[in-house]
């Protein structure tokens, strides 16, 4: 029996590009984001952005700050809802090139990683939160191995990202005096050339550690030394 045809690589549609044109000036008005190191993102080729995660806003602020289109893993609930609202959410997140991720291990988790790798192999930019879920205590938690697996699998450039201030944003914080100013810091791509020839398991652990150490330097967060189990978002 012939192998099944691979699933098509999700791509951002017109909704993504129109939304970014609208959101960029809107975010400048609301949050005055400071973007540092934008030129550290390679202008071409596969790039894996690895960021800390403080708020739902993170999945919007990174694409509006980056010089290239960015795709994300997005929780599967946004793709599986029923009714008019469920269909609208599925259409929207599919249109922006979102990749559904299931809170599970085994086949579903591997499918999400494979989808991310397929995007990288197509020469695109894919962003992940190695912590897995957002931090509610403000600390930077240990990274999971999925991001390192994709980096190792595809040879993509790994660019660490530090987000500052997104966790303090509330629906009306932009109306208050002294409103927080967000900051997005893109670090230099990690040098992983010394890991060539290293066994995969050891290499992935080292990539994950370098990734989290770089994110900590960019974000200024204290590292918790443990996996984040405080949030399901």
Coordinates of C-alpha atoms in Angstrom, one line a residue:
X1 CA 0.0 0.0 0.0
X2 CA 1.5 3.4 -1.0
X3 CA 2.2 5.9 1.8
X4 CA -0.4 8.5 2.6
X5 CA 0.3 11.9 1.0
X6 CA 1.8 14.3 3.6
X7 CA -0.6 16.9 4.9
X8 CA -0.2 20.3 3.3
X9 CA 2.0 22.8 5.1
X10 CA -0.2 25.5 6.7
X11 CA 0.5 28.9 5.3
X12 CA -0.6 32.4 6.5
X13 CA -3.3 33.8 4.3
X14 CA -4.5 37.3 3.5
X15 CA -6.1 37.6 7.0
X16 CA -2.6 37.4 8.5
X17 CA -1.1 40.1 6.4
X18 CA -4.1 42.4 6.7
X19 CA -4.2 41.9 10.4
X20 CA -0.5 42.7 10.8
X21 CA -0.9 46.0 8.9
X22 CA -3.8 47.0 11.2
X23 CA -2.2 45.7 14.5
X24 CA 1.2 47.2 14.1
X25 CA 0.1 50.9 14.4
X26 CA -2.6 49.9 16.9
X27 CA 0.0 48.3 19.2
X28 CA 2.2 51.3 18.8
X29 CA -0.6 53.5 20.1
X30 CA -1.7 51.2 22.9
X31 CA 1.5 49.8 24.2
X32 CA 4.4 51.7 22.7
X33 CA 6.4 48.5 22.2
X34 CA 10.2 48.8 21.9
X35 CA 11.7 46.3 19.5
X36 CA 15.3 45.4 20.0
X37 CA 17.4 43.2 17.7
X38 CA 14.9 42.8 14.9
X39 CA 17.8 42.4 12.4
X40 CA 18.9 39.3 14.3
X41 CA 16.2 37.3 12.5
X42 CA 17.7 36.0 9.3
X43 CA 16.1 37.5 6.2
X44 CA 15.7 34.2 4.6
X45 CA 15.7 30.5 5.4
X46 CA 14.1 28.5 8.2
X47 CA 14.0 30.3 11.6
X48 CA 12.8 28.9 14.9
X49 CA 11.9 31.7 17.3
X50 CA 12.1 30.5 21.0
X51 CA 10.4 32.8 23.4
X52 CA 9.3 33.2 27.0
X53 CA 5.6 33.2 27.6
X54 CA 3.8 35.6 29.9
X55 CA 0.4 36.3 28.4
X56 CA -2.0 35.4 25.5
X57 CA -0.9 38.7 23.9
X58 CA 2.5 37.0 23.2
X59 CA 1.2 35.2 20.2
X60 CA 0.2 38.6 18.6
X61 CA 3.0 40.8 19.7
X62 CA 5.8 38.6 18.2
X63 CA 4.3 38.5 14.7
X64 CA 3.7 42.2 14.7
X65 CA 7.3 42.8 15.9
X66 CA 9.1 40.4 13.5
X67 CA 10.3 41.4 10.0
X68 CA 9.0 38.1 8.6
X69 CA 5.7 36.3 8.8
X70 CA 5.6 34.1 11.9
X71 CA 3.5 30.9 12.5
X72 CA 2.7 29.4 15.9
X73 CA 1.4 26.3 17.6
X74 CA -2.1 27.2 18.8
X75 CA -4.1 25.1 21.3
X76 CA -6.5 22.7 19.5
X77 CA -9.6 24.1 21.2
X78 CA -9.6 26.9 18.7
X79 CA -9.9 24.5 15.9
X80 CA -12.5 22.1 17.2
X81 CA -15.3 24.3 18.4
X82 CA -18.8 23.8 17.1
X83 CA -21.5 26.3 16.0
X84 CA -21.0 29.6 14.3
X85 CA -18.4 30.8 16.7
X86 CA -16.4 27.6 16.5
X87 CA -16.3 27.7 12.7
X88 CA -15.3 31.4 12.8
X89 CA -12.4 30.6 15.2
X90 CA -11.3 27.6 13.1
X91 CA -11.4 29.7 9.9
X92 CA -9.4 32.6 11.5
X93 CA -6.7 30.5 13.1
X94 CA -6.3 28.4 9.9
X95 CA -6.1 31.6 7.9
X96 CA -3.2 32.9 9.9
X97 CA -1.3 29.6 9.5
X98 CA -1.8 28.4 13.0
X99 CA -0.8 24.8 13.8
X100 CA -3.1 23.0 16.3
X101 CA -1.4 21.4 19.3
X102 CA -3.1 18.9 21.6
X103 CA -2.3 18.8 25.3
X104 CA -1.3 15.2 25.1
X105 CA 1.7 13.0 24.7
X106 CA 2.5 10.4 22.0
X107 CA 0.9 10.6 18.6
X108 CA -0.8 14.1 18.9
X109 CA 2.3 15.8 20.4
X110 CA 4.5 14.3 17.7
X111 CA 2.0 15.4 15.0
X112 CA 2.4 19.0 16.2
X113 CA 6.2 18.8 16.1
X114 CA 6.1 17.3 12.6
X115 CA 3.8 20.1 11.5
X116 CA 6.3 22.7 12.9
X117 CA 9.2 20.9 11.2
X118 CA 7.3 21.0 7.9
X119 CA 6.9 24.7 8.2
X120 CA 10.6 25.1 8.9
X121 CA 11.6 22.9 6.0
X122 CA 9.6 25.1 3.8
X123 CA 11.9 28.0 4.7
X124 CA 9.5 29.8 7.0
X125 CA 9.6 31.3 10.5
X126 CA 8.0 29.2 13.3
X127 CA 7.7 30.4 16.9
X128 CA 7.5 28.3 20.0
X129 CA 7.2 28.8 23.8
X130 CA 9.6 26.1 25.1
X131 CA 8.0 26.4 28.6
X132 CA 4.9 24.9 27.1
X133 CA 2.5 27.2 28.9
X134 CA 2.5 30.8 30.1
X135 CA 4.2 31.6 33.4
X136 CA 1.9 32.9 36.1
X137 CA 4.6 33.6 38.6
X138 CA 6.8 35.6 36.3
X139 CA 9.7 33.2 36.4
X140 CA 11.2 31.4 33.5
X141 CA 10.5 27.7 33.7
X142 CA 12.5 24.9 32.3
X143 CA 12.1 24.2 28.6
X144 CA 10.6 21.1 27.0
X145 CA 12.5 19.2 24.4
X146 CA 10.1 19.8 21.4
X147 CA 11.8 23.0 20.3
X148 CA 15.2 21.5 20.3
X149 CA 13.9 18.5 18.4
X150 CA 12.6 20.7 15.6
X151 CA 15.9 22.6 15.5
X152 CA 17.9 19.4 15.4
X153 CA 15.5 17.9 12.8
X154 CA 15.5 20.8 10.4
X155 CA 18.7 22.7 10.9
X156 CA 16.8 25.9 11.3
X157 CA 18.4 29.0 12.8
X158 CA 17.4 29.3 16.5
X159 CA 16.7 32.9 17.5
X160 CA 15.9 33.4 21.2
X161 CA 13.2 36.0 22.1
X162 CA 12.7 37.9 25.4
X163 CA 9.3 39.5 26.0
X164 CA 9.1 42.1 28.7
X165 CA 5.9 43.6 30.1
X166 CA 3.2 41.5 28.4
X167 CA 2.2 39.8 31.6
X168 CA 1.2 43.2 33.1
X169 CA -1.2 44.2 30.3
X170 CA -4.9 44.3 31.2
X171 CA -7.8 45.2 29.0
X172 CA -7.7 48.8 30.0
X173 CA -4.1 49.3 31.1
X174 CA -3.4 51.4 28.1
X175 CA -5.8 54.0 29.5
X176 CA -4.0 54.4 32.8
X177 CA -1.2 56.8 33.6
X178 CA 2.2 55.1 33.5
X179 CA 0.9 52.3 31.3
X180 CA 3.4 49.5 30.8
X181 CA 5.7 49.7 27.8
X182 CA 6.2 46.4 26.2
X183 CA 9.6 45.2 24.9
X184 CA 10.4 42.5 22.4
X185 CA 14.1 41.5 22.3
X186 CA 15.4 39.3 19.5
X187 CA 18.7 37.7 20.3
X188 CA 21.4 36.6 18.0
X189 CA 21.0 33.1 16.5
X190 CA 22.4 30.4 18.7
X191 CA 25.7 28.9 17.6
X192 CA 25.0 25.1 17.6
X193 CA 27.8 24.0 15.3
X194 CA 29.8 22.4 18.1
X195 CA 26.9 19.9 18.6
X196 CA 27.4 18.3 15.2
X197 CA 28.0 14.6 15.7
X198 CA 26.7 14.6 19.3
X199 CA 24.1 12.0 20.1
X200 CA 20.6 13.3 19.6
X201 CA 19.4 13.1 23.2
X202 CA 22.4 14.9 24.6
X203 CA 22.3 17.5 21.8
X204 CA 18.7 18.2 22.4
X205 CA 19.2 18.7 26.1
X206 CA 22.1 21.1 25.4
X207 CA 20.1 23.1 22.8
X208 CA 17.2 23.4 25.3
X209 CA 19.6 24.7 28.0
X210 CA 21.3 27.2 25.7
X211 CA 17.8 28.3 24.5
X212 CA 16.5 28.9 28.0
X213 CA 19.7 30.6 29.2
X214 CA 19.5 33.0 26.2
X215 CA 15.9 33.8 26.8
X216 CA 16.6 34.5 30.5
X217 CA 19.3 37.0 29.5
X218 CA 17.0 38.7 27.1
X219 CA 13.9 38.8 29.4
X220 CA 15.7 39.4 32.7
X221 CA 13.6 36.7 34.3
X222 CA 14.6 34.6 37.2
X223 CA 14.8 30.9 36.3
X224 CA 12.6 28.6 38.4
X225 CA 14.6 25.4 37.9
X226 CA 11.4 23.4 37.3
X227 CA 8.9 22.7 34.7
X228 CA 5.9 25.1 34.5
X229 CA 2.8 23.3 35.9
X230 CA 0.9 26.5 36.9
X231 CA -1.1 27.2 33.7
X232 CA -3.1 25.3 31.1
X233 CA -3.1 28.2 28.6

